[in-house]
PDB file of C-alpha atoms in Angstrom:
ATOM      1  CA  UNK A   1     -10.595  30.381   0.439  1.00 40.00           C
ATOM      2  CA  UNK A   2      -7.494  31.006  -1.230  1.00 40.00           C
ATOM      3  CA  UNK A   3      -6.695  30.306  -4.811  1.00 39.00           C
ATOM      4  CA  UNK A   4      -3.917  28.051  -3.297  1.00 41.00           C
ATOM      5  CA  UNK A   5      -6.159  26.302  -0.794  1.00 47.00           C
ATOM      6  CA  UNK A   6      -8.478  25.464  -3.523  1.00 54.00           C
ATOM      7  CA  UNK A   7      -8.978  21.956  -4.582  1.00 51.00           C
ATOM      8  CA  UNK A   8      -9.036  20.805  -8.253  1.00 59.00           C
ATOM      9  CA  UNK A   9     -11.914  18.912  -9.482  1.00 55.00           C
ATOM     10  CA  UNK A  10      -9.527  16.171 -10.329  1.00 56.00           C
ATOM     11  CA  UNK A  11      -8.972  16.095  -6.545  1.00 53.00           C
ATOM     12  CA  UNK A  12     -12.877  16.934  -5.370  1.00 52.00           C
ATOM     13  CA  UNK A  13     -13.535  13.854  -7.478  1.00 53.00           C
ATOM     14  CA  UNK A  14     -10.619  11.483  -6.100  1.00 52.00           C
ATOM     15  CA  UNK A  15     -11.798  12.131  -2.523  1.00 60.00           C
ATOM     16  CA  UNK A  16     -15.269  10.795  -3.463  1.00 62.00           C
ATOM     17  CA  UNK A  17     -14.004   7.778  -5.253  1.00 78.00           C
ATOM     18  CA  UNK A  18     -10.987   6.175  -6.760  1.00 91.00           C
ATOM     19  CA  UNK A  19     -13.085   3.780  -9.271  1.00 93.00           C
ATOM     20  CA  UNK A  20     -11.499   3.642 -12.917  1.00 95.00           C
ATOM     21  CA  UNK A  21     -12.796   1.316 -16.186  1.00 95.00           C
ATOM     22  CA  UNK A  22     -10.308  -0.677 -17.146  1.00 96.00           C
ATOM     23  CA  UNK A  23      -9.808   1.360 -20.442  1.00 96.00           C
ATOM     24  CA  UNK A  24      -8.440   3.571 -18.790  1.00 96.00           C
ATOM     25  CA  UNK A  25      -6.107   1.383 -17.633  1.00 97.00           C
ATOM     26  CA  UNK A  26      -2.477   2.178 -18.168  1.00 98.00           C
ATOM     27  CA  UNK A  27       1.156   0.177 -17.690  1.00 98.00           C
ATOM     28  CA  UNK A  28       2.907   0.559 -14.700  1.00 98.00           C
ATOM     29  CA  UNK A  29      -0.938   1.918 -12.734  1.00 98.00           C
ATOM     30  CA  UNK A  30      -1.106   0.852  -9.292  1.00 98.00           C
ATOM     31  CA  UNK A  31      -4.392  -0.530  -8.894  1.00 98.00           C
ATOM     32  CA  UNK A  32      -6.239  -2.233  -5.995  1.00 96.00           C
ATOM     33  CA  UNK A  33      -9.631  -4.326  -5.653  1.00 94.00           C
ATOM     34  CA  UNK A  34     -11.855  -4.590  -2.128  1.00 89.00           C
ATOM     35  CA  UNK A  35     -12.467  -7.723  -0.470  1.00 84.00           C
ATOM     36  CA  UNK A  36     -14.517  -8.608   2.228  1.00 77.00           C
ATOM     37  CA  UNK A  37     -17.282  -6.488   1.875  1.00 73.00           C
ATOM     38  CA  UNK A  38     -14.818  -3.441   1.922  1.00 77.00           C
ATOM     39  CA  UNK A  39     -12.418  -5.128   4.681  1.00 78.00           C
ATOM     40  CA  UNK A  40      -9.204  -4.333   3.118  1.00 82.00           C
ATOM     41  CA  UNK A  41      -7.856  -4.244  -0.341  1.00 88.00           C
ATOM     42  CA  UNK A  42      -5.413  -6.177  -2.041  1.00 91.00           C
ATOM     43  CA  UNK A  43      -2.987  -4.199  -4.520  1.00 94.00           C
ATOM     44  CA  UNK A  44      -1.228  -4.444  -7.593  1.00 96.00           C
ATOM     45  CA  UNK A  45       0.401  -3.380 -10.305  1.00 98.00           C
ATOM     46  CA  UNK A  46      -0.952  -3.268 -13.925  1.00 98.00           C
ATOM     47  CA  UNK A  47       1.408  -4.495 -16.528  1.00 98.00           C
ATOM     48  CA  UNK A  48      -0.430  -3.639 -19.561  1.00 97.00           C
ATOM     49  CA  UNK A  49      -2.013  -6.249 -22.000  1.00 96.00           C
ATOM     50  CA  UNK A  50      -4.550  -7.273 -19.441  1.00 97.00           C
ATOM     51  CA  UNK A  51      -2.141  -8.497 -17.174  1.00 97.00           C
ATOM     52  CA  UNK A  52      -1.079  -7.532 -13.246  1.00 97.00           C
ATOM     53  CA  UNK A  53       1.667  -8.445 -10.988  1.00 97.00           C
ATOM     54  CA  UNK A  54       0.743  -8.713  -7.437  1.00 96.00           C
ATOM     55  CA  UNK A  55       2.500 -10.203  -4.308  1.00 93.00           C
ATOM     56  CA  UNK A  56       0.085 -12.380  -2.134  1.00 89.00           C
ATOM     57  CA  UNK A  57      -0.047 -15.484  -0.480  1.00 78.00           C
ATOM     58  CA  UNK A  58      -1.437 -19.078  -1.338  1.00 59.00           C
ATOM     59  CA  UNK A  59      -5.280 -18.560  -1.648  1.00 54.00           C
ATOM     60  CA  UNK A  60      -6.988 -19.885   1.017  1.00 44.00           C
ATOM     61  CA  UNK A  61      -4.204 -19.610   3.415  1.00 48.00           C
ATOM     62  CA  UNK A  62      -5.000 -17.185   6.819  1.00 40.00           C
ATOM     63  CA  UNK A  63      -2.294 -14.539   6.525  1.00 46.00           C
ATOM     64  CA  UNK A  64      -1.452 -15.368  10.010  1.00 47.00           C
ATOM     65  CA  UNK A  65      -1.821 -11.775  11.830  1.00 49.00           C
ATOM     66  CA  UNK A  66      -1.668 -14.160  15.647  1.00 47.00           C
ATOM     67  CA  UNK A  67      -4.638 -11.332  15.804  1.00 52.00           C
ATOM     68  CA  UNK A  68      -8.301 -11.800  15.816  1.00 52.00           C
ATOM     69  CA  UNK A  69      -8.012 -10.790  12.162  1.00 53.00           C
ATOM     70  CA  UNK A  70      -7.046 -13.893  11.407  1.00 51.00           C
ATOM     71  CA  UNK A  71     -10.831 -15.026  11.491  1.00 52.00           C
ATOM     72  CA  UNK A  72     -11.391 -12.475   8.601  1.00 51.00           C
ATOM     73  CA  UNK A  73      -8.549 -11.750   6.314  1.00 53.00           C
ATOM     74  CA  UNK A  74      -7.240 -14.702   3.514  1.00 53.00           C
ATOM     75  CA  UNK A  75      -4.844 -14.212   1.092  1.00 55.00           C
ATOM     76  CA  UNK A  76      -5.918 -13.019  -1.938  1.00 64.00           C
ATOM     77  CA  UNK A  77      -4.352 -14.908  -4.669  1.00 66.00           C
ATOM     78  CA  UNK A  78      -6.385 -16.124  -7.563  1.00 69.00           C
ATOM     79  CA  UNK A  79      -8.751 -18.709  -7.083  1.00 60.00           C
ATOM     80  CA  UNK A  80     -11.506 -20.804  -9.469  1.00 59.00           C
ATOM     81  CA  UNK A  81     -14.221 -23.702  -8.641  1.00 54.00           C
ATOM     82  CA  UNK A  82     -12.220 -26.922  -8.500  1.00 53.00           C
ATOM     83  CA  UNK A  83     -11.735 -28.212 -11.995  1.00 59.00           C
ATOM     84  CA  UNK A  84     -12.268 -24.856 -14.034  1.00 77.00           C
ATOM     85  CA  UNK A  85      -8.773 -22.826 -13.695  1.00 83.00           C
ATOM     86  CA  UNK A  86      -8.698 -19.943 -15.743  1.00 89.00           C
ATOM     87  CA  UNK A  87      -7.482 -20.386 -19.203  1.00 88.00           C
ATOM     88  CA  UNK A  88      -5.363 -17.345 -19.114  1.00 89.00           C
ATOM     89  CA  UNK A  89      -3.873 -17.813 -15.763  1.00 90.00           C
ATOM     90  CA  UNK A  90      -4.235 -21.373 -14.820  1.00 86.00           C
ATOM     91  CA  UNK A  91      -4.629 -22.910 -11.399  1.00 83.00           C
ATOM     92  CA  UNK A  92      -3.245 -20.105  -9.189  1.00 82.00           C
ATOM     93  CA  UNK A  93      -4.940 -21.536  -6.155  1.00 75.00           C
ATOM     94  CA  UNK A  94      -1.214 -22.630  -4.640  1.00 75.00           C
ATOM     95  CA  UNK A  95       1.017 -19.885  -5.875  1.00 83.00           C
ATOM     96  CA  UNK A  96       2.369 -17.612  -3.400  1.00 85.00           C
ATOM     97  CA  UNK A  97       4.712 -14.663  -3.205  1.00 91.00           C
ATOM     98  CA  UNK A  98       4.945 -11.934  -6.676  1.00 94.00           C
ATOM     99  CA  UNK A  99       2.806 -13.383  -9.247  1.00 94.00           C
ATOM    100  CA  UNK A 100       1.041 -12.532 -12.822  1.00 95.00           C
ATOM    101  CA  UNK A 101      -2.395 -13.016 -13.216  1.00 95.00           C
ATOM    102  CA  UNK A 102      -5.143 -11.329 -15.591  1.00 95.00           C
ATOM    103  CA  UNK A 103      -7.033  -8.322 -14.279  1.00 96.00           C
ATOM    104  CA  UNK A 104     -10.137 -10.515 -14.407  1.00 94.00           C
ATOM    105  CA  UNK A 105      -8.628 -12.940 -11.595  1.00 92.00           C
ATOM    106  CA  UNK A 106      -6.866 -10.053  -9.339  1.00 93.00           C
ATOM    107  CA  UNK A 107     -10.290  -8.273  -9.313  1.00 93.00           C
ATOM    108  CA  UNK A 108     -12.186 -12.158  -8.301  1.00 88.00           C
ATOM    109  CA  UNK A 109     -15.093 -10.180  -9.202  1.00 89.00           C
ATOM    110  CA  UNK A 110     -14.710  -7.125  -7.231  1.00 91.00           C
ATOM    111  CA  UNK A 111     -14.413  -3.621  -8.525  1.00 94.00           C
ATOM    112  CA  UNK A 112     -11.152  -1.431  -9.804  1.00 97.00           C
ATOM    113  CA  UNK A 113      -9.782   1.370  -8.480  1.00 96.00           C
ATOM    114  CA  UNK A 114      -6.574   3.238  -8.741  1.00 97.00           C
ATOM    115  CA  UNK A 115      -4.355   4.350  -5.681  1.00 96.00           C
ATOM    116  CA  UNK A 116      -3.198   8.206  -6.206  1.00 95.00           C
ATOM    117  CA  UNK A 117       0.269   9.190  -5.896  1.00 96.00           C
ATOM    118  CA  UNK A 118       1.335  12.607  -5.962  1.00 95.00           C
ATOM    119  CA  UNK A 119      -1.620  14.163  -3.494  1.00 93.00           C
ATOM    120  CA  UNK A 120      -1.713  17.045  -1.511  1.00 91.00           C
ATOM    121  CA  UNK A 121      -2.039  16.664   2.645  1.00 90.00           C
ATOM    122  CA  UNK A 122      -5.889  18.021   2.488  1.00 88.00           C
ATOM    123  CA  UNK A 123      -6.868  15.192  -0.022  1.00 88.00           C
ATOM    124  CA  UNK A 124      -4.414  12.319   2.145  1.00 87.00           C
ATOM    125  CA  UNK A 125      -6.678  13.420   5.085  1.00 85.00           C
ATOM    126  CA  UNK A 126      -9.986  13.890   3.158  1.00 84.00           C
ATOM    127  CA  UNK A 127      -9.838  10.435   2.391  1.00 81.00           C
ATOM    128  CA  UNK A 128     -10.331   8.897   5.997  1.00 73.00           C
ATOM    129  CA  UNK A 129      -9.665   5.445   4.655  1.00 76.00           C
ATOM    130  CA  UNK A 130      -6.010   4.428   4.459  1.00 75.00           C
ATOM    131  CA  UNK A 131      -4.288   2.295   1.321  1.00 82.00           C
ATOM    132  CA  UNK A 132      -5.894   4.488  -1.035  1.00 91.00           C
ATOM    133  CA  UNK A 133      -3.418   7.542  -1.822  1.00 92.00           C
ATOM    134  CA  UNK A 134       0.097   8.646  -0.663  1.00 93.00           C
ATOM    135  CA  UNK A 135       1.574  11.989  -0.688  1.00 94.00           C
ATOM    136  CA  UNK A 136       4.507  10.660  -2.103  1.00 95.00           C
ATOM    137  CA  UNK A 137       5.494  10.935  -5.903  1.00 97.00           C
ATOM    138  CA  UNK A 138       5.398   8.065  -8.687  1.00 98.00           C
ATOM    139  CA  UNK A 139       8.480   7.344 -10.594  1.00 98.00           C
ATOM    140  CA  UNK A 140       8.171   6.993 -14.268  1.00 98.00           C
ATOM    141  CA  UNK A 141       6.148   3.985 -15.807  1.00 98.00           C
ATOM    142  CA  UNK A 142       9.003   2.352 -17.229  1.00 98.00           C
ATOM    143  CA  UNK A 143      11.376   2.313 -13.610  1.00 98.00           C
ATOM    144  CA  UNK A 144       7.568   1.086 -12.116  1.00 98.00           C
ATOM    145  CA  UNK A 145       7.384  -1.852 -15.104  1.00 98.00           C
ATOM    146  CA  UNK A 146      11.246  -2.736 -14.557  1.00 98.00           C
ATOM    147  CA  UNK A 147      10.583  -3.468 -10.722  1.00 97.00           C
ATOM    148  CA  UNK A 148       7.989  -4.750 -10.785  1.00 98.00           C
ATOM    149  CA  UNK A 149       8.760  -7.694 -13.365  1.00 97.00           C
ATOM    150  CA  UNK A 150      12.386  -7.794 -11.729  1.00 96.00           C
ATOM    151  CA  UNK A 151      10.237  -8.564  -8.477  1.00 96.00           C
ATOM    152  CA  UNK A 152       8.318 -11.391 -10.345  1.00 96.00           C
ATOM    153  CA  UNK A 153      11.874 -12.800 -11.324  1.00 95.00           C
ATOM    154  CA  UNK A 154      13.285 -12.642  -8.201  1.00 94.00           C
ATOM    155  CA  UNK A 155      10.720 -12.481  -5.381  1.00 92.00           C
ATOM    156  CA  UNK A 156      10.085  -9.791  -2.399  1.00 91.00           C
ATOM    157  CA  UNK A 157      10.543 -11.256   0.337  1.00 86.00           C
ATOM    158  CA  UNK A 158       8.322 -12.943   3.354  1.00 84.00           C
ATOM    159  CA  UNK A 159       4.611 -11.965   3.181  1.00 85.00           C
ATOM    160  CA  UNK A 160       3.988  -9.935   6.115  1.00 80.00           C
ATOM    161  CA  UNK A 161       0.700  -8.095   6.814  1.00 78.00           C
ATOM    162  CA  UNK A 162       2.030  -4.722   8.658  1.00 76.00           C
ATOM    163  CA  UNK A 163       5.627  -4.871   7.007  1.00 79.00           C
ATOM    164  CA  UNK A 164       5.472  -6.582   3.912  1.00 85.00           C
ATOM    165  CA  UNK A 165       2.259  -6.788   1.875  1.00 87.00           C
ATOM    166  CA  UNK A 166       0.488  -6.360  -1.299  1.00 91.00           C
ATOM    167  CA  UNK A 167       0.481  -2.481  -1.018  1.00 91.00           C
ATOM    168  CA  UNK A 168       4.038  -2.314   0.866  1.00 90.00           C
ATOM    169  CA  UNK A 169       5.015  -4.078  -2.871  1.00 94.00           C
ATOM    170  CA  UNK A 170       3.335  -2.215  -5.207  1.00 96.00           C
ATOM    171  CA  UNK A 171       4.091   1.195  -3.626  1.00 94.00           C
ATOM    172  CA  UNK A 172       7.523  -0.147  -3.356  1.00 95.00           C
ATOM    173  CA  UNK A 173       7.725  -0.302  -7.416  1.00 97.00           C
ATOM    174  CA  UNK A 174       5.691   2.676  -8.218  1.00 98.00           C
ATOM    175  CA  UNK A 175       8.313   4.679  -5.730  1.00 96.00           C
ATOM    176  CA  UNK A 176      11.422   2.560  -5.083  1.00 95.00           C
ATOM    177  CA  UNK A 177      11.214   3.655  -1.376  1.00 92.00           C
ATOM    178  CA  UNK A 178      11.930   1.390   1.497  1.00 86.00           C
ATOM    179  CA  UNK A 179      11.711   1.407   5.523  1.00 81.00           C
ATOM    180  CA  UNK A 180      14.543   0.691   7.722  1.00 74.00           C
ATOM    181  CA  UNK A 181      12.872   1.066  11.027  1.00 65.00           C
ATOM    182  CA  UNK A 182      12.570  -2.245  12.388  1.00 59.00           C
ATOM    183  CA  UNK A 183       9.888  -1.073  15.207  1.00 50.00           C
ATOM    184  CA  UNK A 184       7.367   0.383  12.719  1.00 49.00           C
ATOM    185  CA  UNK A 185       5.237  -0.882   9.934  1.00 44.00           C
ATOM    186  CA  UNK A 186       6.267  -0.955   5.878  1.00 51.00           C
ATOM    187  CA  UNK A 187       4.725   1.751   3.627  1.00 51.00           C
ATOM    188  CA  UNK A 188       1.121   0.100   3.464  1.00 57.00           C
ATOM    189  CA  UNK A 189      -1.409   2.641   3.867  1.00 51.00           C
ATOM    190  CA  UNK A 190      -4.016  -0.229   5.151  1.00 53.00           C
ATOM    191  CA  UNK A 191      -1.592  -1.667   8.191  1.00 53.00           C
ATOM    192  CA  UNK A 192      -1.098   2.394   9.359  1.00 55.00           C
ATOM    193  CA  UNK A 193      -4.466   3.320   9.024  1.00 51.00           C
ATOM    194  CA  UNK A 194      -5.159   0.510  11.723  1.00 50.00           C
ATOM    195  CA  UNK A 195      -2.559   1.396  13.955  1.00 52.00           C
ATOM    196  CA  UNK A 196      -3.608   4.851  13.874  1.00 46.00           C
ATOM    197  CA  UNK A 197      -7.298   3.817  14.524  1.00 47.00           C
ATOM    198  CA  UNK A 198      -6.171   2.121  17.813  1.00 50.00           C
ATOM    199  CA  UNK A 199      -3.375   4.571  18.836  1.00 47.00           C
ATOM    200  CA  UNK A 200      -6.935   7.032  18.593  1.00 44.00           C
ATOM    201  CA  UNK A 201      -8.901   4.546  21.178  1.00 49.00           C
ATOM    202  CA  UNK A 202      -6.207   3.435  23.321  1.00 49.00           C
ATOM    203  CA  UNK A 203      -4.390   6.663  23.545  1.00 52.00           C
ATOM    204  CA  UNK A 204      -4.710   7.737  27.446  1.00 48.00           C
ATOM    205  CA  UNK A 205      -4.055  11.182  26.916  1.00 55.00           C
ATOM    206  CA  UNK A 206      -7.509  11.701  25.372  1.00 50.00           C
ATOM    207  CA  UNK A 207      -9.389  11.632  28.304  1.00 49.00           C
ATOM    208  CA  UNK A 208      -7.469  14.636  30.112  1.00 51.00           C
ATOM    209  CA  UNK A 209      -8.265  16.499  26.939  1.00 53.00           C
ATOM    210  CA  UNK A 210     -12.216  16.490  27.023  1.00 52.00           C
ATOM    211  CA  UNK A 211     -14.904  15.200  29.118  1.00 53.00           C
ATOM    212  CA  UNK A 212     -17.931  15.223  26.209  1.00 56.00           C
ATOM    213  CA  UNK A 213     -18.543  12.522  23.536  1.00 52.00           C
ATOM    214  CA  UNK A 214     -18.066  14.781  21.048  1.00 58.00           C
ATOM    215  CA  UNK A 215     -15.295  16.636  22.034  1.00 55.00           C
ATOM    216  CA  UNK A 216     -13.347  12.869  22.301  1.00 53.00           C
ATOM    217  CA  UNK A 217     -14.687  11.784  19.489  1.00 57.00           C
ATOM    218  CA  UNK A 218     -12.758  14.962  17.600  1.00 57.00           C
ATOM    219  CA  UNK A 219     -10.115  14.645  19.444  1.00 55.00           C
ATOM    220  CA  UNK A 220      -9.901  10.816  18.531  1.00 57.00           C
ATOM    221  CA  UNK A 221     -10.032  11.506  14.949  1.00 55.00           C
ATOM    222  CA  UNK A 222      -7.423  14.010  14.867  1.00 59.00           C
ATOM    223  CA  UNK A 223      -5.249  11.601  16.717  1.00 62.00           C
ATOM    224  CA  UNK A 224      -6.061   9.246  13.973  1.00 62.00           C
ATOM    225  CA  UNK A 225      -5.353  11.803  11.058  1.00 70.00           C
ATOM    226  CA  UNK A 226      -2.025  13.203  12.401  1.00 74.00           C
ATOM    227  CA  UNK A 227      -1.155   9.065  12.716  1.00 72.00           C
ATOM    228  CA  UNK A 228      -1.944   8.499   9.643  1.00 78.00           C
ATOM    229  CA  UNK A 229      -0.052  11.587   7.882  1.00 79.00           C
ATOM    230  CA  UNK A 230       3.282  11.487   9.792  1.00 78.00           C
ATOM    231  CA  UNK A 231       3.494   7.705   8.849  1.00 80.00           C
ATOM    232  CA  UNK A 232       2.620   8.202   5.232  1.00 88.00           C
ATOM    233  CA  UNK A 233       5.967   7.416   3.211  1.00 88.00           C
ATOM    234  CA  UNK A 234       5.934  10.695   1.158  1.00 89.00           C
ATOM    235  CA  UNK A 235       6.015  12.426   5.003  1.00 87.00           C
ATOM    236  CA  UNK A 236       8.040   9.712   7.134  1.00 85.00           C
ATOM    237  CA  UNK A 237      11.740  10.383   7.254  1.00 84.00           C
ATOM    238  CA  UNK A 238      13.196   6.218   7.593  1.00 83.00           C
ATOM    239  CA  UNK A 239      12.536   5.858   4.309  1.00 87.00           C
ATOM    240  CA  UNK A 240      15.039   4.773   1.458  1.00 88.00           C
ATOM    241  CA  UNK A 241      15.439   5.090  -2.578  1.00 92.00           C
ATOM    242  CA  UNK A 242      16.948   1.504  -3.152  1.00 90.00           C
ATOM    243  CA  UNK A 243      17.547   0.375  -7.047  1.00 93.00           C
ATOM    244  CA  UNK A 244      15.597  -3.360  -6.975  1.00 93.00           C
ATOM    245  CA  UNK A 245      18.738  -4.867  -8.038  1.00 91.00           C
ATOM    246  CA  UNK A 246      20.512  -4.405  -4.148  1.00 86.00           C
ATOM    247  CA  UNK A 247      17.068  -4.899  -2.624  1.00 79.00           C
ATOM    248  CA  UNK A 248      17.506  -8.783  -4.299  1.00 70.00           C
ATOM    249  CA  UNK A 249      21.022  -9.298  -4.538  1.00 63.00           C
ATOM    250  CA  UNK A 250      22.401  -8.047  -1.616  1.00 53.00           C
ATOM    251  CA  UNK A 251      19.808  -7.337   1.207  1.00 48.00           C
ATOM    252  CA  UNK A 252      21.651  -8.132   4.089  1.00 46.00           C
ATOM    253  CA  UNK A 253      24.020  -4.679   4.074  1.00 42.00           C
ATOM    254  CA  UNK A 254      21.336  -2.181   2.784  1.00 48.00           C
ATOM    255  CA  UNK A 255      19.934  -1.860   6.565  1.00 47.00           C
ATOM    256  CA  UNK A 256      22.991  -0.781   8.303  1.00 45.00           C
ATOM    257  CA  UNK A 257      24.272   1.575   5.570  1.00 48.00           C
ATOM    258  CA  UNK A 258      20.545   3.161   5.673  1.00 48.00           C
ATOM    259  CA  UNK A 259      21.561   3.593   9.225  1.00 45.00           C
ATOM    260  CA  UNK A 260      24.505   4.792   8.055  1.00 43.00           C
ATOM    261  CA  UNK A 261      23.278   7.622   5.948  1.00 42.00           C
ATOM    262  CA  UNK A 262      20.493   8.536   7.928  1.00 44.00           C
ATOM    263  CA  UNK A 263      22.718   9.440  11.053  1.00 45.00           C
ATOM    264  CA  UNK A 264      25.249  11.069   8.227  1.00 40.00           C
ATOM    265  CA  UNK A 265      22.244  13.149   7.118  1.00 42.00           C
ATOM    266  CA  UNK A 266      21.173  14.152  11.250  1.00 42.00           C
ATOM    267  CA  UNK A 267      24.871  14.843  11.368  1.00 44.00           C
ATOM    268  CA  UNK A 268      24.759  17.638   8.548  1.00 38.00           C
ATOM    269  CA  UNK A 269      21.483  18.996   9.424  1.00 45.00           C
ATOM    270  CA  UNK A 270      19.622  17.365   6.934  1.00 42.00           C
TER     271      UNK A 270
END
């Protein structure tokens, strides 16, 4: 192996686990919690001072997939036996949308982890399991902290589970990156890993390409690995850097001059 092919233990050690005590915690971390029994995560972004801003939906609502997944996936805002809110946060049963709430009530009891930014393709592969890691950059804490309370101010939008969820928002502050491609999903890690996962059973192809279970069963996962990568936002190409400011105050325009720019940049080569 190569001295370049080599991975560092930092990196051996992400691909096991992404599990970090919270004092290790610091401001502007994108952080995420399981739920379900390890069903999907919900996603955040850590504020400092024990505090998190998250974008979710109404707890106990059905995020409303018109899938089968609607029988197994709620929303994932804050919630407390009736009568006992929690003295930091209050009753957050019936908020919706970008929120703040203490660690303790983003986690409801599960365990922390911290989604890594930065990573090389051989770790985004390594670790099978999407909404965990990106190959794209972070931007500085304090352009992370300014979205991400700007978002709180002014909202982000309609919840939507492949195009605009908890991870599509916090990777949005931590990178300031946006998709203009109406027929694909946001920059969630979670809703592409799924897509990839059926694209890898449903793909007809695959059966031309071997006739043994193992041989489709290799060829299914590397279907679902090249999926995944190519629709990773540090990889994808429909991808914008929009300041939050224009994302709030003037959303309407920002698609067509992304369209605008993008066939500018074909046009040049780029």
């Amino acid at each position: 192996m190569s001295e370049s092919s080599r991975w560092t233990m930092p990196e051996m050690a992400g691909i096991l686990s992404n599990k970090i005590p919270q004092d290790e915690l610091k401001p502007g971390d994108h952080i995420y919690s399981w739920r379900n029994a390890y069903l999907y995560a919900h996603h955040g972004i850590y504020v400092g001072d024990g505090m998190v801003i998250h974008f979710t939906r109404a707890a106990g609502q059905e995020i409303g997939t018109g899938t089968v997944l609607d029988r197994f996936i709620f929303s994932s805002s804050p919630s407390h036996p009736s009568g006992s809110p929690c003295p930091r946060c209050g009753d957050q049963s019936r908020t919706e949308g970008v929120i703040s709430s203490c660690l303790e009530c983003f986690l409801c009891g599960g365990e922390l982890y911290l989604f890594k930014y930065g990573v090389s393709p051989g770790v985004f592969i390594a670790k099978t399991r999407g909404g965990t890691c990106t190959i794209a950059p972070s931007d500085p804490p304090e352009h992370v902290l300014h979205r991400a309370k700007f978002l709180l101010q002014n909202g982000f939008g309609v919840y939507n589970i492949f195009k605009n969820n908890c991870e599509d928002f916090a990777i949005y502050c931590k990178t300031g990156l946006l998709v203009f491609t109406n027929v694909s999903v946001g920059r969630s890690g979670q809703a592409t890993s799924f897509l990839a996962a059926t694209t890898a059973i449903v793909s007809s192809p695959l059966r031309f390409l071997t006739t043994g279970v193992s041989g489709l069963a290799a060829v299914g996962f590397g279907v679902y690995c090249i999926s995944r990568y190519v629709s990773d936002i540090g990889v994808r190409r429909d991808v914008m850097k929009i300041p939050v400011e224009r994302l709030i105050l003037c959303p309407g325009p920002l698609e067509s001059e992304a369209a605008t720019i993008t066939d500018t940049s074909k046009e040049k080569g780029l």
